[in-house]
């Protein structure tokens, strides 16, 4: 009896097979193939580190990495600060309103890529609504704003980071209980010293984890930048795509090496997030 | 702390202002696009010269747009159904009978985050452009990769539903009462995880409607999806493109509304049973 049931149990694991085949065919094998290609020369032969050397020393690709890191860093920090302020304000309202706000944030996270780029062109393009208002009112920073520059791209990145950051930061505030605030106040702590000694240390691991997710989110992004500037603005994701599907002669080996570098940065971000989450858990939050 | 009424209402004002500014910030691009899509003509003024619905008329009579919507719907429906059919039994079996193996799923759901579309597309182009399975440029490759893209959300939601209803206990109880495993799964577990699964399906569906990178890199113009259509339209007619964006946003709005409704729905008798226990 026990034996049949254990065989029956093992049989149930058969449901795993289609899933594993699928993951293999559309994720694992392609990724392994890409890693293998990154170590080949331009003809797809041999074993060489040349593509990595080229990717890391060629000023064009070096600049692309720098641009990607810069724009991701600035948009993540800005998104995070906005989300920290807004999420706290959200927690001050009734459950119904809180759920509404979270639902709106969730909804807006879908508003990325081509639609977002297009909407920003309508607002801040050379004949955009805000640009025209800026001209009318004589505000030069708005009237002369170049959406297709680094500043413009950063602005659109911040827009899609904000709702994502709110979704990630909002639950963190649940870790801070009202009783703690009352207790601290009863013991004579000011609002500032409560946040300085209790609030911020409690939030910190989660905030850092969120930051790394936002970094990864921005580093891997492609659609918004592509829709806004085509292949003109030099970002790592734009370079990779141009190398394998652009107008120029394709170079899969170099594209693969750059993609592996990007993937390593992404995985590092995820590991940091996981590490921060376990730090929070260990503190019993 | 002394209960200062004026301080409290100041705080309330501040938080209200913050939310107000946030809402304006989040909805401004949508509102701008809406206004643009309704404008008859828009020269140099801050507001349009007149209003019209002609741009909506033009996209909804454009066969190419309707075909793109149809294609995206097709890919979305097939992908969601296939993903559910493959994932739900796996999540159930691992969650209830082999909890130790769940680690496997946790790794598989991380994969799409570690390898964003622009990265994983490279190997896919190389593997599926020629040779025995040359499927780039067809619907099949999209179904293949969208499965990978949505499985983390399906996993998260189904697993949450299973732990909310205490699936393990329910199955044991059903088996003790003489139900077969299959019957326990079909008649006890499935109805209870249905709302959570529907929510995940709707979210997945809206993700597929918004996907651009894979569809550009792997399929291009050969199987034009909504996002590809929008990208091409952006450079031809701005106002028709804005009507597409507004339509897309309306779809997200409807899907989000459904998610909210379903999310509040509790399995029948679930809550009262808990109350009785207490």
Coordinates of C-alpha atoms in Angstrom, one line a residue:
Chain A
X1 CA 0.0 0.0 0.0
X2 CA 2.7 2.4 1.0
X3 CA 4.7 1.4 -2.0
X4 CA 1.9 2.0 -4.5
X5 CA 1.2 5.4 -3.0
X6 CA 4.9 6.4 -3.2
X7 CA 4.9 5.3 -6.9
X8 CA 1.7 7.3 -7.3
X9 CA 3.4 10.2 -5.7
X10 CA 6.4 10.0 -8.1
X11 CA 4.0 9.7 -11.1
X12 CA 2.6 13.1 -10.1
X13 CA 6.0 14.7 -10.9
X14 CA 5.4 13.9 -14.5
X15 CA 3.3 17.2 -14.6
X16 CA 6.7 18.9 -14.4
X17 CA 7.9 17.6 -17.8
X18 CA 6.1 20.0 -20.1
X19 CA 7.1 23.0 -18.0
X20 CA 10.7 22.0 -17.9
X21 CA 10.7 21.4 -21.7
X22 CA 9.2 24.8 -22.3
X23 CA 11.6 26.6 -19.9
X24 CA 14.5 24.8 -21.6
X25 CA 13.3 25.7 -25.2
X26 CA 12.5 29.3 -24.6
X27 CA 14.8 30.4 -21.8
X28 CA 17.6 28.1 -20.7
X29 CA 18.9 26.9 -24.0
X30 CA 18.7 30.3 -25.7
X31 CA 20.6 31.8 -22.7
X32 CA 23.3 29.1 -22.8
X33 CA 23.5 29.6 -26.6
X34 CA 24.1 33.3 -26.0
X35 CA 26.8 32.7 -23.4
X36 CA 28.5 30.3 -25.8
X37 CA 28.3 32.8 -28.6
X38 CA 29.9 35.5 -26.4
X39 CA 33.1 33.5 -26.3
X40 CA 33.4 33.0 -30.1
X41 CA 35.1 35.2 -32.7
X42 CA 33.3 37.2 -35.3
X43 CA 32.9 34.2 -37.5
X44 CA 31.2 32.2 -34.8
X45 CA 34.2 29.9 -34.3
X46 CA 36.8 29.1 -31.6
X47 CA 37.1 30.3 -28.1
X48 CA 38.1 33.8 -27.3
X49 CA 37.6 36.5 -24.7
X50 CA 38.0 39.1 -27.5
X51 CA 34.3 40.1 -27.5
X52 CA 34.4 41.0 -23.8
X53 CA 37.7 42.9 -24.3
X54 CA 36.1 44.8 -27.2
X55 CA 32.9 45.4 -25.3
X56 CA 34.7 46.8 -22.2
X57 CA 37.4 48.8 -24.0
X58 CA 35.6 50.2 -27.0
X59 CA 34.6 53.8 -26.1
X60 CA 31.3 53.4 -27.8
X61 CA 30.2 50.5 -25.7
X62 CA 31.9 51.9 -22.6
X63 CA 29.9 55.1 -23.0
X64 CA 26.7 53.0 -23.5
X65 CA 27.3 51.2 -20.2
X66 CA 28.0 54.5 -18.4
X67 CA 24.9 56.1 -19.9
X68 CA 22.8 53.1 -18.9
X69 CA 24.1 53.1 -15.3
X70 CA 23.7 56.9 -15.0
X71 CA 20.2 57.1 -16.3
X72 CA 19.1 54.0 -14.2
X73 CA 20.7 55.4 -11.1
X74 CA 19.2 58.8 -11.3
X75 CA 15.7 57.5 -12.2
X76 CA 15.9 54.9 -9.5
X77 CA 16.9 57.4 -6.8
X78 CA 14.3 59.9 -7.9
X79 CA 11.6 57.3 -8.2
X80 CA 12.4 55.9 -4.8
X81 CA 12.3 59.3 -3.1
X82 CA 9.0 60.2 -4.7
X83 CA 7.6 56.8 -3.7
X84 CA 8.8 57.1 -0.1
X85 CA 7.0 60.4 0.3
X86 CA 3.9 59.4 -1.6
X87 CA 3.6 55.9 0.0
X88 CA 3.7 57.4 3.5
X89 CA 1.0 59.8 2.6
X90 CA -1.1 56.9 1.2
X91 CA -0.8 55.0 4.5
X92 CA -2.4 57.9 6.3
X93 CA -5.8 57.4 4.6
X94 CA -8.6 54.9 4.9
X95 CA -8.3 51.3 3.6
X96 CA -10.6 52.1 0.7
X97 CA -8.6 55.0 -0.6
X98 CA -5.3 53.1 0.0
X99 CA -6.5 50.2 -2.2
X100 CA -7.6 52.7 -4.8
X101 CA -4.2 54.3 -4.9
X102 CA -2.4 50.9 -5.1
X103 CA -4.7 49.9 -7.9
X104 CA -3.9 53.1 -9.8
X105 CA -0.2 52.5 -9.3
X106 CA -0.6 49.0 -10.6
X107 CA -2.5 50.2 -13.6
X108 CA 0.0 52.9 -14.5
X109 CA 2.9 50.3 -14.4
X110 CA 1.4 49.1 -17.6
X111 CA 1.8 52.5 -19.2
X112 CA 5.4 52.0 -20.3
X113 CA 7.3 51.6 -23.5
X114 CA 5.8 53.0 -26.8
X115 CA 2.6 54.5 -25.3
X116 CA 4.6 56.3 -22.6
X117 CA 7.2 57.6 -25.1
X118 CA 4.3 58.8 -27.3
X119 CA 2.4 60.5 -24.4
X120 CA 5.6 62.3 -23.4
X121 CA 6.1 63.5 -27.0
X122 CA 2.6 65.0 -26.8
X123 CA 3.4 66.8 -23.5
X124 CA 7.0 67.8 -23.9
X125 CA 7.9 67.3 -27.6
X126 CA 9.0 70.3 -29.6
X127 CA 5.3 71.3 -30.1
X128 CA 4.1 69.6 -26.9
X129 CA 1.3 71.0 -24.7
X130 CA 3.6 71.8 -21.8
X131 CA 6.2 73.1 -24.1
X132 CA 3.7 75.6 -25.6
X133 CA 2.5 76.6 -22.2
X134 CA 6.1 77.2 -21.2
X135 CA 6.6 79.4 -24.3
X136 CA 3.4 81.3 -23.5
X137 CA 4.5 81.9 -19.9
X138 CA 8.1 82.5 -20.9
X139 CA 9.5 79.7 -18.8
X140 CA 12.6 78.9 -20.7
X141 CA 13.4 75.6 -19.0
X142 CA 10.1 74.1 -20.2
X143 CA 9.9 75.9 -23.5
X144 CA 13.4 74.8 -24.6
X145 CA 13.2 71.4 -23.0
X146 CA 14.7 68.7 -25.3
X147 CA 12.8 65.5 -24.7
X148 CA 15.1 63.5 -27.0
X149 CA 18.1 64.2 -24.8
X150 CA 19.5 62.5 -21.7
X151 CA 17.3 64.8 -19.5
X152 CA 14.2 63.9 -21.4
X153 CA 14.9 60.2 -21.3
X154 CA 15.6 60.4 -17.6
X155 CA 12.2 62.1 -17.1
X156 CA 10.3 59.3 -18.8
X157 CA 12.3 56.7 -16.9
X158 CA 11.3 58.4 -13.6
X159 CA 7.7 58.3 -14.7
X160 CA 7.6 54.6 -15.0
X161 CA 9.8 54.0 -11.9
X162 CA 7.4 55.9 -9.6
X163 CA 4.3 53.6 -9.7
X164 CA 6.6 50.5 -9.5
X165 CA 8.5 52.0 -6.6
X166 CA 5.2 52.8 -4.8
X167 CA 4.1 49.2 -5.1
X168 CA 7.3 48.0 -3.6
X169 CA 7.7 50.7 -0.9
X170 CA 4.1 50.8 0.3
X171 CA 4.1 47.4 2.1
X172 CA 7.3 48.4 3.9
X173 CA 5.5 51.0 6.0
X174 CA 3.3 48.1 7.4
X175 CA 6.5 47.1 9.2
X176 CA 6.3 50.3 11.3
X177 CA 3.5 49.9 13.8
X178 CA 1.6 52.9 15.2
X179 CA 2.3 51.6 18.8
X180 CA 6.0 52.1 18.3
X181 CA 5.4 55.7 17.4
X182 CA 3.2 56.1 20.5
X183 CA 5.7 54.4 22.7
X184 CA 8.5 56.5 21.4
X185 CA 6.5 59.7 21.9
X186 CA 5.5 58.6 25.4
X187 CA 9.2 58.2 26.2
X188 CA 9.9 61.7 25.0
X189 CA 11.2 61.1 21.5
X190 CA 10.6 63.7 18.9
X191 CA 9.1 62.8 15.5
X192 CA 12.5 63.3 14.0
X193 CA 14.4 61.1 16.5
X194 CA 11.7 58.3 16.0
X195 CA 12.5 58.2 12.3
X196 CA 16.2 58.6 12.8
X197 CA 16.6 55.7 15.4
X198 CA 13.6 53.4 14.6
X199 CA 11.8 54.2 11.4
X200 CA 14.7 54.6 8.9
X201 CA 16.7 51.6 10.2
X202 CA 13.6 49.4 9.9
X203 CA 12.8 50.6 6.4
X204 CA 16.4 50.5 5.1
X205 CA 16.8 46.9 3.9
X206 CA 13.5 47.0 2.1
X207 CA 14.4 50.4 0.6
X208 CA 17.8 49.1 -0.7
X209 CA 16.1 46.0 -2.1
X210 CA 13.6 48.2 -3.9
X211 CA 16.4 50.3 -5.2
X212 CA 18.1 47.3 -6.7
X213 CA 14.9 46.1 -8.4
X214 CA 14.4 49.6 -9.8
X215 CA 18.0 49.6 -11.1
X216 CA 17.5 46.3 -12.8
X217 CA 14.1 47.5 -14.2
X218 CA 15.8 50.5 -15.8
X219 CA 18.9 48.8 -17.0
X220 CA 17.0 46.1 -18.9
X221 CA 14.5 48.6 -20.4
X222 CA 14.5 49.1 -24.1
X223 CA 11.1 50.0 -25.5
X224 CA 10.7 53.5 -24.0
X225 CA 14.2 54.6 -25.1
X226 CA 13.9 53.1 -28.5
X227 CA 10.4 54.6 -29.1
X228 CA 11.7 58.0 -28.0
X229 CA 15.1 58.3 -29.7
X230 CA 15.3 55.3 -32.1
X231 CA 18.9 54.1 -31.9
X232 CA 20.3 57.6 -31.5
X233 CA 20.7 57.6 -27.8
X234 CA 23.6 55.4 -26.7
X235 CA 22.3 52.9 -24.1
X236 CA 23.5 49.3 -23.5
X237 CA 20.1 47.8 -24.3
X238 CA 19.9 49.9 -27.5
X239 CA 23.4 48.8 -28.5
X240 CA 22.7 45.1 -27.9
X241 CA 19.5 45.2 -30.0
X242 CA 21.2 47.2 -32.8
X243 CA 24.0 44.5 -32.9
X244 CA 21.6 41.6 -33.5
X245 CA 18.6 43.2 -35.3
X246 CA 19.6 46.6 -36.5
X247 CA 20.3 48.1 -39.8
X248 CA 24.1 47.5 -39.5
X249 CA 25.7 44.2 -40.3
X250 CA 24.8 41.9 -37.4
X251 CA 27.4 40.8 -34.9
X252 CA 25.8 38.2 -32.6
X253 CA 29.1 37.4 -30.8
X254 CA 29.7 41.0 -29.6
X255 CA 26.0 41.5 -28.9
X256 CA 26.1 38.3 -26.8
X257 CA 29.1 39.5 -24.8
X258 CA 27.3 42.8 -24.1
X259 CA 24.1 41.0 -23.2
X260 CA 26.1 38.7 -20.7
X261 CA 27.5 41.8 -19.1
X262 CA 24.0 43.3 -18.8
X263 CA 22.7 40.0 -17.4
X264 CA 25.5 39.9 -14.8
X265 CA 24.6 43.4 -13.6
X266 CA 20.9 42.4 -13.4
X267 CA 21.6 39.2 -11.5
X268 CA 23.8 41.2 -9.1
X269 CA 20.8 43.5 -8.5
X270 CA 18.5 40.6 -7.8
X271 CA 21.0 39.0 -5.4
X272 CA 21.3 42.2 -3.5
X273 CA 17.5 42.5 -3.3
X274 CA 17.2 38.9 -2.0
X275 CA 20.0 39.5 0.5
X276 CA 18.2 42.7 1.8
X277 CA 14.9 40.9 2.1
X278 CA 16.5 38.1 4.2
X279 CA 18.0 40.8 6.4
X280 CA 14.6 42.3 6.9
X281 CA 13.2 38.8 7.7
X282 CA 15.9 38.1 10.2
X283 CA 15.0 41.2 12.1
X284 CA 11.5 39.7 12.4
X285 CA 9.7 42.1 10.1
Chain B
X1 CA 2.4 63.5 22.3
X2 CA -0.2 66.2 22.9
X3 CA -3.1 65.8 20.6
X4 CA -2.8 69.0 18.7
X5 CA -5.8 69.3 16.4
X6 CA -4.3 72.0 14.2
X7 CA -1.2 69.9 13.7
X8 CA -3.3 66.9 12.8
X9 CA -5.3 68.8 10.2
X10 CA -2.1 70.3 8.8
X11 CA -0.8 66.8 8.3
X12 CA -4.0 65.8 6.6
X13 CA -3.7 68.7 4.3
X14 CA -0.1 67.8 3.5
X15 CA -0.9 64.2 2.8
X16 CA -3.9 65.2 0.7
X17 CA -1.8 67.6 -1.3
X18 CA 0.9 64.9 -1.9
X19 CA -1.7 62.4 -3.2
X20 CA -3.2 65.2 -5.4
X21 CA 0.1 66.0 -7.0
X22 CA 0.9 62.3 -7.4
X23 CA -2.4 61.7 -9.2
X24 CA -1.9 64.7 -11.5
X25 CA 1.6 63.5 -12.3
X26 CA 0.5 60.0 -13.0
X27 CA -2.5 61.0 -15.1
X28 CA -1.1 64.0 -17.0
X29 CA 0.4 62.0 -19.9
X30 CA -2.8 60.0 -20.3
X31 CA -4.9 63.2 -20.1
X32 CA -2.7 64.9 -22.6
X33 CA -2.9 62.0 -25.0
X34 CA -6.7 61.9 -24.6
X35 CA -7.0 65.6 -25.4
X36 CA -4.7 65.2 -28.5
X37 CA -6.8 62.3 -29.7
X38 CA -10.0 64.4 -29.6
X39 CA -8.5 67.4 -31.3
X40 CA -9.8 68.3 -34.8
X41 CA -6.8 70.6 -35.4
X42 CA -4.1 71.8 -33.2
X43 CA -1.9 74.6 -34.4
X44 CA -0.1 76.8 -31.9
X45 CA -2.7 77.3 -29.2
X46 CA -2.6 75.7 -25.8
X47 CA -5.9 74.0 -26.4
X48 CA -7.1 72.5 -29.7
X49 CA -9.2 74.5 -32.2
X50 CA -12.1 72.0 -32.2
X51 CA -13.0 68.6 -31.1
X52 CA -13.9 65.4 -33.0
X53 CA -14.1 61.7 -32.8
X54 CA -12.8 61.2 -36.3
X55 CA -9.4 59.7 -35.1
X56 CA -11.2 56.9 -33.3
X57 CA -13.4 56.4 -36.3
X58 CA -10.3 56.2 -38.5
X59 CA -8.6 53.5 -36.4
X60 CA -11.7 51.4 -35.8
X61 CA -12.3 51.3 -39.6
X62 CA -8.6 50.6 -40.3
X63 CA -8.3 46.9 -41.2
X64 CA -4.7 46.9 -40.2
X65 CA -5.5 48.1 -36.7
X66 CA -8.3 45.6 -36.2
X67 CA -6.0 42.9 -37.5
X68 CA -3.3 43.9 -35.0
X69 CA -5.8 43.8 -32.1
X70 CA -7.1 40.4 -33.3
X71 CA -3.5 39.0 -33.4
X72 CA -2.7 40.3 -30.0
X73 CA -5.9 38.9 -28.6
X74 CA -5.2 35.6 -30.2
X75 CA -1.6 35.4 -28.7
X76 CA -2.9 36.6 -25.3
X77 CA -5.7 34.1 -25.0
X78 CA -3.6 31.1 -26.3
X79 CA -0.6 32.0 -24.1
X80 CA -2.7 32.5 -20.9
X81 CA -4.6 29.2 -21.4
X82 CA -1.5 27.2 -22.2
X83 CA 0.4 28.8 -19.2
X84 CA -2.5 28.0 -16.8
X85 CA -2.9 24.5 -18.1
X86 CA 0.8 23.8 -17.6
X87 CA 1.5 25.8 -14.5
X88 CA -1.5 25.2 -12.2
X89 CA -1.1 21.4 -11.9
X90 CA 2.7 21.9 -11.3
X91 CA 2.2 24.5 -8.6
X92 CA -0.5 22.4 -6.9
X93 CA 1.5 19.2 -6.9
X94 CA 4.7 20.8 -5.7
X95 CA 2.9 22.9 -3.1
X96 CA 0.8 20.1 -1.6
X97 CA 3.0 17.0 -2.1
X98 CA 6.5 18.1 -2.7
X99 CA 7.1 21.3 -0.9
X100 CA 10.9 20.8 -1.0
X101 CA 10.8 21.0 -4.8
X102 CA 9.1 24.4 -4.8
X103 CA 12.6 25.9 -4.9
X104 CA 12.7 24.8 -8.5
X105 CA 9.7 27.0 -9.3
X106 CA 11.1 29.9 -7.4
X107 CA 14.2 29.8 -9.6
X108 CA 12.2 29.5 -12.8
X109 CA 10.1 32.5 -11.9
X110 CA 13.2 34.6 -11.4
X111 CA 14.6 33.8 -14.9
X112 CA 12.7 36.5 -16.8
X113 CA 13.9 39.1 -14.3
X114 CA 17.5 38.1 -14.7
X115 CA 17.3 38.0 -18.5
X116 CA 15.2 40.9 -19.8
X117 CA 13.7 40.5 -23.3
X118 CA 16.6 42.4 -25.0
X119 CA 19.0 39.8 -23.6
X120 CA 17.1 36.6 -24.1
X121 CA 16.1 37.6 -27.6
X122 CA 19.6 37.1 -28.9
X123 CA 19.8 33.3 -28.3
X124 CA 16.2 33.0 -29.5
X125 CA 16.9 34.7 -32.8
X126 CA 19.9 32.5 -33.4
X127 CA 18.1 29.3 -32.5
X128 CA 14.8 29.8 -34.2
X129 CA 15.6 31.8 -37.4
X130 CA 16.9 28.8 -39.3
X131 CA 17.2 25.1 -38.9
X132 CA 14.5 22.5 -37.9
X133 CA 12.3 25.0 -35.9
X134 CA 12.4 28.2 -37.9
X135 CA 9.6 30.0 -36.1
X136 CA 10.7 33.6 -35.8
X137 CA 8.3 35.9 -37.6
X138 CA 5.4 33.6 -36.6
X139 CA 2.9 33.5 -33.7
X140 CA 4.6 30.4 -32.2
X141 CA 7.7 32.2 -31.0
X142 CA 5.6 34.8 -29.3
X143 CA 3.5 32.2 -27.5
X144 CA 6.8 30.6 -26.5
X145 CA 8.4 33.7 -25.0
X146 CA 5.2 35.2 -23.5
X147 CA 4.7 32.0 -21.5
X148 CA 8.1 32.7 -19.9
X149 CA 7.2 36.3 -19.3
X150 CA 3.9 35.7 -17.5
X151 CA 4.6 32.5 -15.6
X152 CA 6.1 34.4 -12.5
X153 CA 2.7 36.2 -12.1
X154 CA 0.7 33.1 -12.5
X155 CA 2.9 31.3 -10.0
X156 CA 2.7 34.0 -7.4
X157 CA -1.0 34.3 -7.6
X158 CA -1.9 30.6 -7.6
X159 CA 0.5 29.9 -4.8
X160 CA -1.0 32.7 -2.7
X161 CA -4.5 31.3 -3.3
X162 CA -3.3 27.8 -2.4
X163 CA -1.9 29.0 0.9
X164 CA -4.9 31.2 1.7
X165 CA -7.3 28.2 1.5
X166 CA -4.8 25.8 3.2
X167 CA -4.8 23.5 0.2
X168 CA -2.9 20.7 1.9
X169 CA -5.5 20.3 4.7
X170 CA -8.4 20.5 2.2
X171 CA -6.9 17.8 0.0
X172 CA -6.3 15.5 3.0
X173 CA -9.8 16.0 4.2
X174 CA -11.3 15.3 0.8
X175 CA -9.2 12.1 0.5
X176 CA -10.1 11.0 3.9
X177 CA -13.8 11.3 2.9
X178 CA -13.1 9.0 0.0
X179 CA -12.5 11.4 -2.9
X180 CA -9.8 10.5 -5.4
X181 CA -6.9 12.9 -5.8
X182 CA -8.0 14.0 -9.1
X183 CA -11.5 14.7 -7.8
X184 CA -10.1 16.6 -4.8
X185 CA -8.1 18.8 -7.1
X186 CA -11.0 19.4 -9.5
X187 CA -13.9 19.8 -7.1
X188 CA -12.3 21.3 -4.1
X189 CA -9.1 23.1 -5.1
X190 CA -9.9 24.5 -8.5
X191 CA -13.1 26.3 -7.6
X192 CA -11.3 27.9 -4.6
X193 CA -8.3 29.2 -6.5
X194 CA -10.3 30.4 -9.4
X195 CA -10.6 34.1 -8.5
X196 CA -6.9 34.4 -7.8
X197 CA -6.1 32.6 -11.0
X198 CA -8.4 34.9 -13.0
X199 CA -6.8 37.9 -11.5
X200 CA -3.4 36.7 -12.6
X201 CA -4.7 35.9 -16.1
X202 CA -6.1 39.4 -16.5
X203 CA -2.8 40.9 -15.4
X204 CA -0.9 38.6 -17.8
X205 CA -3.2 39.6 -20.5
X206 CA -2.6 43.3 -20.0
X207 CA 1.2 42.6 -20.0
X208 CA 0.9 40.9 -23.4
X209 CA -1.0 43.8 -24.8
X210 CA 1.8 46.1 -23.7
X211 CA 4.7 44.0 -24.9
X212 CA 6.9 45.5 -27.6
X213 CA 10.5 44.3 -27.4
X214 CA 10.0 40.7 -28.2
X215 CA 7.5 41.4 -30.8
X216 CA 9.9 43.8 -32.5
X217 CA 13.0 41.7 -32.3
X218 CA 11.6 38.3 -33.0
X219 CA 8.6 38.9 -35.2
X220 CA 8.7 42.4 -36.6
X221 CA 6.2 43.3 -39.3
X222 CA 5.4 39.7 -40.2
X223 CA 2.9 39.4 -37.3
X224 CA 2.0 43.0 -36.4
X225 CA 0.9 43.2 -32.7
X226 CA -0.9 46.3 -31.2
X227 CA 2.4 47.8 -29.9
X228 CA 4.1 47.3 -33.3
X229 CA 1.1 48.9 -35.0
X230 CA 1.3 51.8 -32.6
X231 CA 5.0 52.2 -33.1
X232 CA 4.5 52.4 -36.9
X233 CA 1.5 54.7 -36.6
X234 CA 3.4 57.1 -34.4
X235 CA 5.5 58.2 -37.4
X236 CA 2.6 58.5 -39.8
X237 CA -0.3 60.0 -38.0
X238 CA 0.2 61.3 -34.5
X239 CA -3.5 61.8 -33.8
X240 CA -4.5 58.3 -34.9
X241 CA -1.6 57.0 -32.8
X242 CA -3.0 59.0 -29.8
X243 CA -6.4 57.3 -30.3
X244 CA -4.6 53.9 -30.2
X245 CA -2.9 54.9 -26.9
X246 CA -6.2 56.0 -25.3
X247 CA -7.8 52.8 -26.5
X248 CA -5.0 50.8 -25.0
X249 CA -5.3 52.7 -21.7
X250 CA -9.1 52.1 -21.7
X251 CA -8.4 48.4 -22.0
X252 CA -5.9 48.5 -19.0
X253 CA -8.6 50.4 -17.1
X254 CA -11.2 47.8 -17.7
X255 CA -8.9 44.9 -16.9
X256 CA -7.8 46.7 -13.7
X257 CA -11.4 47.2 -12.7
X258 CA -12.1 43.5 -13.2
X259 CA -9.0 42.6 -11.1
X260 CA -10.3 44.8 -8.3
X261 CA -13.7 43.2 -8.4
X262 CA -12.3 39.7 -8.5
X263 CA -9.7 40.4 -5.8
X264 CA -12.4 41.3 -3.3
X265 CA -14.3 38.1 -4.1
X266 CA -13.9 35.4 -1.4
X267 CA -14.5 31.7 -1.9
X268 CA -18.0 30.8 -0.8
X269 CA -18.3 29.9 2.9
X270 CA -14.7 30.6 3.4
X271 CA -15.1 33.5 5.7
X272 CA -18.0 32.2 7.7
X273 CA -16.0 28.9 8.3
X274 CA -13.2 30.9 9.8
X275 CA -15.5 32.8 12.1
X276 CA -17.0 29.6 13.4
X277 CA -13.6 28.3 14.2
X278 CA -13.0 31.3 16.5

